[in-house]
């Protein structure tokens, strides 16, 4: 799979996103939150720096959700039984998504505040 053409690699990435959408309710939920954030940003019309912060926050949350999904897939394949260390790894990966989501919510709140106080 190494050194494939860009178009092929793009297809692999799109396939991964598609599978995450199909398999993971959490990913679908995060995408919907992201779309809501985009809609709110369009309605509020904040400065470009705020719009960029929102876009980066959305991208970070979705990227971490994809990584969390990938980690869970590998762990479940290699070690399908329940074990304390496996649970811990999954919980930590989910925690990373939660931290990014809280950060994204803070960015959104600050953006709204900046528009209101403008």
JSON list of C-alpha atoms in Angstrom, two decimals:
[
{"chain": "A", "resi": 1, "resn": "UNK", "atom": "CA", "xyz": [0.00, 0.00, 0.00]},
{"chain": "A", "resi": 2, "resn": "UNK", "atom": "CA", "xyz": [2.98, 2.33, 0.37]},
{"chain": "A", "resi": 3, "resn": "UNK", "atom": "CA", "xyz": [3.88, 4.78, -2.38]},
{"chain": "A", "resi": 4, "resn": "UNK", "atom": "CA", "xyz": [0.51, 4.63, -4.12]},
{"chain": "A", "resi": 5, "resn": "UNK", "atom": "CA", "xyz": [-0.64, 7.49, -6.32]},
{"chain": "A", "resi": 6, "resn": "UNK", "atom": "CA", "xyz": [-2.29, 10.46, -4.58]},
{"chain": "A", "resi": 7, "resn": "UNK", "atom": "CA", "xyz": [-5.68, 9.60, -6.10]},
{"chain": "A", "resi": 8, "resn": "UNK", "atom": "CA", "xyz": [-5.45, 6.06, -4.67]},
{"chain": "A", "resi": 9, "resn": "UNK", "atom": "CA", "xyz": [-4.51, 7.36, -1.21]},
{"chain": "A", "resi": 10, "resn": "UNK", "atom": "CA", "xyz": [-7.37, 9.82, -1.35]},
{"chain": "A", "resi": 11, "resn": "UNK", "atom": "CA", "xyz": [-9.70, 6.90, -2.09]},
{"chain": "A", "resi": 12, "resn": "UNK", "atom": "CA", "xyz": [-8.38, 4.98, 0.92]},
{"chain": "A", "resi": 13, "resn": "UNK", "atom": "CA", "xyz": [-9.01, 8.01, 3.15]},
{"chain": "A", "resi": 14, "resn": "UNK", "atom": "CA", "xyz": [-12.52, 8.50, 1.76]},
{"chain": "A", "resi": 15, "resn": "UNK", "atom": "CA", "xyz": [-13.24, 4.83, 2.33]},
{"chain": "A", "resi": 16, "resn": "UNK", "atom": "CA", "xyz": [-12.11, 5.13, 5.94]},
{"chain": "A", "resi": 17, "resn": "UNK", "atom": "CA", "xyz": [-14.33, 8.14, 6.54]},
{"chain": "A", "resi": 18, "resn": "UNK", "atom": "CA", "xyz": [-17.24, 6.34, 4.89]},
{"chain": "A", "resi": 19, "resn": "UNK", "atom": "CA", "xyz": [-16.75, 3.26, 7.08]},
{"chain": "A", "resi": 20, "resn": "UNK", "atom": "CA", "xyz": [-16.53, 5.39, 10.21]},
{"chain": "A", "resi": 21, "resn": "UNK", "atom": "CA", "xyz": [-19.79, 7.09, 9.19]},
{"chain": "A", "resi": 22, "resn": "UNK", "atom": "CA", "xyz": [-21.45, 3.72, 8.63]},
{"chain": "A", "resi": 23, "resn": "UNK", "atom": "CA", "xyz": [-20.18, 2.02, 11.80]},
{"chain": "A", "resi": 24, "resn": "UNK", "atom": "CA", "xyz": [-19.83, 4.72, 14.45]},
{"chain": "A", "resi": 25, "resn": "UNK", "atom": "CA", "xyz": [-22.77, 6.61, 15.92]},
{"chain": "A", "resi": 26, "resn": "UNK", "atom": "CA", "xyz": [-20.31, 8.87, 17.74]},
{"chain": "A", "resi": 27, "resn": "UNK", "atom": "CA", "xyz": [-18.73, 9.95, 14.45]},
{"chain": "A", "resi": 28, "resn": "UNK", "atom": "CA", "xyz": [-22.14, 10.68, 12.92]},
{"chain": "A", "resi": 29, "resn": "UNK", "atom": "CA", "xyz": [-23.09, 12.70, 15.99]},
{"chain": "A", "resi": 30, "resn": "UNK", "atom": "CA", "xyz": [-19.85, 14.69, 15.85]},
{"chain": "A", "resi": 31, "resn": "UNK", "atom": "CA", "xyz": [-20.40, 15.40, 12.13]},
{"chain": "A", "resi": 32, "resn": "UNK", "atom": "CA", "xyz": [-23.89, 16.70, 12.90]},
{"chain": "A", "resi": 33, "resn": "UNK", "atom": "CA", "xyz": [-22.52, 18.93, 15.68]},
{"chain": "A", "resi": 34, "resn": "UNK", "atom": "CA", "xyz": [-19.89, 20.16, 13.24]},
{"chain": "A", "resi": 35, "resn": "UNK", "atom": "CA", "xyz": [-22.51, 20.99, 10.62]},
{"chain": "A", "resi": 36, "resn": "UNK", "atom": "CA", "xyz": [-24.54, 22.84, 13.26]},
{"chain": "A", "resi": 37, "resn": "UNK", "atom": "CA", "xyz": [-21.43, 24.82, 14.20]},
{"chain": "A", "resi": 38, "resn": "UNK", "atom": "CA", "xyz": [-20.83, 25.68, 10.54]},
{"chain": "A", "resi": 39, "resn": "UNK", "atom": "CA", "xyz": [-24.44, 26.82, 10.16]},
{"chain": "A", "resi": 40, "resn": "UNK", "atom": "CA", "xyz": [-24.23, 28.96, 13.31]},
{"chain": "A", "resi": 41, "resn": "UNK", "atom": "CA", "xyz": [-20.95, 30.46, 12.12]},
{"chain": "A", "resi": 42, "resn": "UNK", "atom": "CA", "xyz": [-22.54, 31.36, 8.77]},
{"chain": "A", "resi": 43, "resn": "UNK", "atom": "CA", "xyz": [-25.53, 32.96, 10.51]},
{"chain": "A", "resi": 44, "resn": "UNK", "atom": "CA", "xyz": [-23.42, 34.95, 13.01]},
{"chain": "A", "resi": 45, "resn": "UNK", "atom": "CA", "xyz": [-20.83, 36.02, 10.41]},
{"chain": "A", "resi": 46, "resn": "UNK", "atom": "CA", "xyz": [-17.95, 36.43, 12.86]},
{"chain": "A", "resi": 47, "resn": "UNK", "atom": "CA", "xyz": [-14.51, 37.67, 11.84]},
{"chain": "A", "resi": 48, "resn": "UNK", "atom": "CA", "xyz": [-12.43, 35.30, 9.71]},
{"chain": "A", "resi": 49, "resn": "UNK", "atom": "CA", "xyz": [-10.20, 34.40, 12.66]},
{"chain": "A", "resi": 50, "resn": "UNK", "atom": "CA", "xyz": [-13.23, 33.11, 14.58]},
{"chain": "A", "resi": 51, "resn": "UNK", "atom": "CA", "xyz": [-14.46, 31.20, 11.54]},
{"chain": "A", "resi": 52, "resn": "UNK", "atom": "CA", "xyz": [-11.00, 29.66, 11.18]},
{"chain": "A", "resi": 53, "resn": "UNK", "atom": "CA", "xyz": [-10.96, 28.71, 14.87]},
{"chain": "A", "resi": 54, "resn": "UNK", "atom": "CA", "xyz": [-14.34, 27.01, 14.50]},
{"chain": "A", "resi": 55, "resn": "UNK", "atom": "CA", "xyz": [-13.22, 25.17, 11.35]},
{"chain": "A", "resi": 56, "resn": "UNK", "atom": "CA", "xyz": [-10.04, 23.96, 13.05]},
{"chain": "A", "resi": 57, "resn": "UNK", "atom": "CA", "xyz": [-11.99, 22.89, 16.13]},
{"chain": "A", "resi": 58, "resn": "UNK", "atom": "CA", "xyz": [-14.39, 20.86, 13.99]},
{"chain": "A", "resi": 59, "resn": "UNK", "atom": "CA", "xyz": [-11.52, 19.28, 12.07]},
{"chain": "A", "resi": 60, "resn": "UNK", "atom": "CA", "xyz": [-9.70, 18.39, 15.30]},
{"chain": "A", "resi": 61, "resn": "UNK", "atom": "CA", "xyz": [-12.74, 16.74, 16.87]},
{"chain": "A", "resi": 62, "resn": "UNK", "atom": "CA", "xyz": [-13.53, 14.75, 13.72]},
{"chain": "A", "resi": 63, "resn": "UNK", "atom": "CA", "xyz": [-9.90, 13.71, 13.25]},
{"chain": "A", "resi": 64, "resn": "UNK", "atom": "CA", "xyz": [-9.69, 12.50, 16.84]},
{"chain": "A", "resi": 65, "resn": "UNK", "atom": "CA", "xyz": [-12.98, 10.66, 16.47]},
{"chain": "A", "resi": 66, "resn": "UNK", "atom": "CA", "xyz": [-11.58, 8.90, 13.40]},
{"chain": "A", "resi": 67, "resn": "UNK", "atom": "CA", "xyz": [-8.40, 8.01, 15.30]},
{"chain": "A", "resi": 68, "resn": "UNK", "atom": "CA", "xyz": [-10.46, 6.73, 18.22]},
{"chain": "A", "resi": 69, "resn": "UNK", "atom": "CA", "xyz": [-12.46, 4.57, 15.82]},
{"chain": "A", "resi": 70, "resn": "UNK", "atom": "CA", "xyz": [-9.27, 3.24, 14.21]},
{"chain": "A", "resi": 71, "resn": "UNK", "atom": "CA", "xyz": [-7.76, 2.40, 17.60]},
{"chain": "A", "resi": 72, "resn": "UNK", "atom": "CA", "xyz": [-10.93, 0.61, 18.67]},
{"chain": "A", "resi": 73, "resn": "UNK", "atom": "CA", "xyz": [-11.01, -1.39, 15.42]},
{"chain": "A", "resi": 74, "resn": "UNK", "atom": "CA", "xyz": [-7.42, -2.56, 15.84]},
{"chain": "A", "resi": 75, "resn": "UNK", "atom": "CA", "xyz": [-7.84, -3.35, 19.53]},
{"chain": "A", "resi": 76, "resn": "UNK", "atom": "CA", "xyz": [-11.07, -5.27, 18.95]},
{"chain": "A", "resi": 77, "resn": "UNK", "atom": "CA", "xyz": [-9.43, -7.27, 16.17]},
{"chain": "A", "resi": 78, "resn": "UNK", "atom": "CA", "xyz": [-6.28, -8.10, 18.12]},
{"chain": "A", "resi": 79, "resn": "UNK", "atom": "CA", "xyz": [-7.91, -8.61, 21.50]},
{"chain": "A", "resi": 80, "resn": "UNK", "atom": "CA", "xyz": [-11.69, -9.21, 21.23]},
{"chain": "A", "resi": 81, "resn": "UNK", "atom": "CA", "xyz": [-12.04, -10.25, 24.88]},
{"chain": "A", "resi": 82, "resn": "UNK", "atom": "CA", "xyz": [-12.65, -7.69, 27.59]},
{"chain": "A", "resi": 83, "resn": "UNK", "atom": "CA", "xyz": [-9.54, -6.86, 29.58]},
{"chain": "A", "resi": 84, "resn": "UNK", "atom": "CA", "xyz": [-8.72, -3.98, 31.95]},
{"chain": "A", "resi": 85, "resn": "UNK", "atom": "CA", "xyz": [-5.81, -2.72, 29.81]},
{"chain": "A", "resi": 86, "resn": "UNK", "atom": "CA", "xyz": [-7.93, -2.82, 26.65]},
{"chain": "A", "resi": 87, "resn": "UNK", "atom": "CA", "xyz": [-10.75, -0.93, 28.34]},
{"chain": "A", "resi": 88, "resn": "UNK", "atom": "CA", "xyz": [-8.25, 1.63, 29.61]},
{"chain": "A", "resi": 89, "resn": "UNK", "atom": "CA", "xyz": [-6.81, 2.21, 26.12]},
{"chain": "A", "resi": 90, "resn": "UNK", "atom": "CA", "xyz": [-10.28, 2.67, 24.65]},
{"chain": "A", "resi": 91, "resn": "UNK", "atom": "CA", "xyz": [-11.33, 5.00, 27.48]},
{"chain": "A", "resi": 92, "resn": "UNK", "atom": "CA", "xyz": [-8.22, 7.14, 27.04]},
{"chain": "A", "resi": 93, "resn": "UNK", "atom": "CA", "xyz": [-8.81, 7.44, 23.29]},
{"chain": "A", "resi": 94, "resn": "UNK", "atom": "CA", "xyz": [-12.43, 8.42, 23.95]},
{"chain": "A", "resi": 95, "resn": "UNK", "atom": "CA", "xyz": [-11.17, 10.93, 26.52]},
{"chain": "A", "resi": 96, "resn": "UNK", "atom": "CA", "xyz": [-9.08, 12.60, 23.83]},
{"chain": "A", "resi": 97, "resn": "UNK", "atom": "CA", "xyz": [-12.23, 13.14, 21.77]},
{"chain": "A", "resi": 98, "resn": "UNK", "atom": "CA", "xyz": [-14.03, 14.52, 24.82]},
{"chain": "A", "resi": 99, "resn": "UNK", "atom": "CA", "xyz": [-11.23, 16.99, 25.58]},
{"chain": "A", "resi": 100, "resn": "UNK", "atom": "CA", "xyz": [-11.24, 18.22, 21.97]},
{"chain": "A", "resi": 101, "resn": "UNK", "atom": "CA", "xyz": [-15.05, 18.48, 22.04]},
{"chain": "A", "resi": 102, "resn": "UNK", "atom": "CA", "xyz": [-14.96, 20.60, 25.20]},
{"chain": "A", "resi": 103, "resn": "UNK", "atom": "CA", "xyz": [-12.32, 22.80, 23.59]},
{"chain": "A", "resi": 104, "resn": "UNK", "atom": "CA", "xyz": [-14.47, 23.15, 20.47]},
{"chain": "A", "resi": 105, "resn": "UNK", "atom": "CA", "xyz": [-17.47, 24.09, 22.61]},
{"chain": "A", "resi": 106, "resn": "UNK", "atom": "CA", "xyz": [-15.35, 26.76, 24.33]},
{"chain": "A", "resi": 107, "resn": "UNK", "atom": "CA", "xyz": [-14.26, 28.16, 20.96]},
{"chain": "A", "resi": 108, "resn": "UNK", "atom": "CA", "xyz": [-17.89, 28.26, 19.83]},
{"chain": "A", "resi": 109, "resn": "UNK", "atom": "CA", "xyz": [-19.00, 29.96, 23.03]},
{"chain": "A", "resi": 110, "resn": "UNK", "atom": "CA", "xyz": [-16.27, 32.56, 22.78]},
{"chain": "A", "resi": 111, "resn": "UNK", "atom": "CA", "xyz": [-17.15, 33.19, 19.14]},
{"chain": "A", "resi": 112, "resn": "UNK", "atom": "CA", "xyz": [-20.80, 33.76, 20.06]},
{"chain": "A", "resi": 113, "resn": "UNK", "atom": "CA", "xyz": [-19.77, 36.08, 22.90]},
{"chain": "A", "resi": 114, "resn": "UNK", "atom": "CA", "xyz": [-17.49, 38.07, 20.60]},
{"chain": "A", "resi": 115, "resn": "UNK", "atom": "CA", "xyz": [-20.31, 38.54, 18.08]},
{"chain": "A", "resi": 116, "resn": "UNK", "atom": "CA", "xyz": [-22.80, 39.59, 20.77]},
{"chain": "A", "resi": 117, "resn": "UNK", "atom": "CA", "xyz": [-20.36, 42.08, 22.35]},
{"chain": "A", "resi": 118, "resn": "UNK", "atom": "CA", "xyz": [-19.18, 43.43, 19.01]}
]
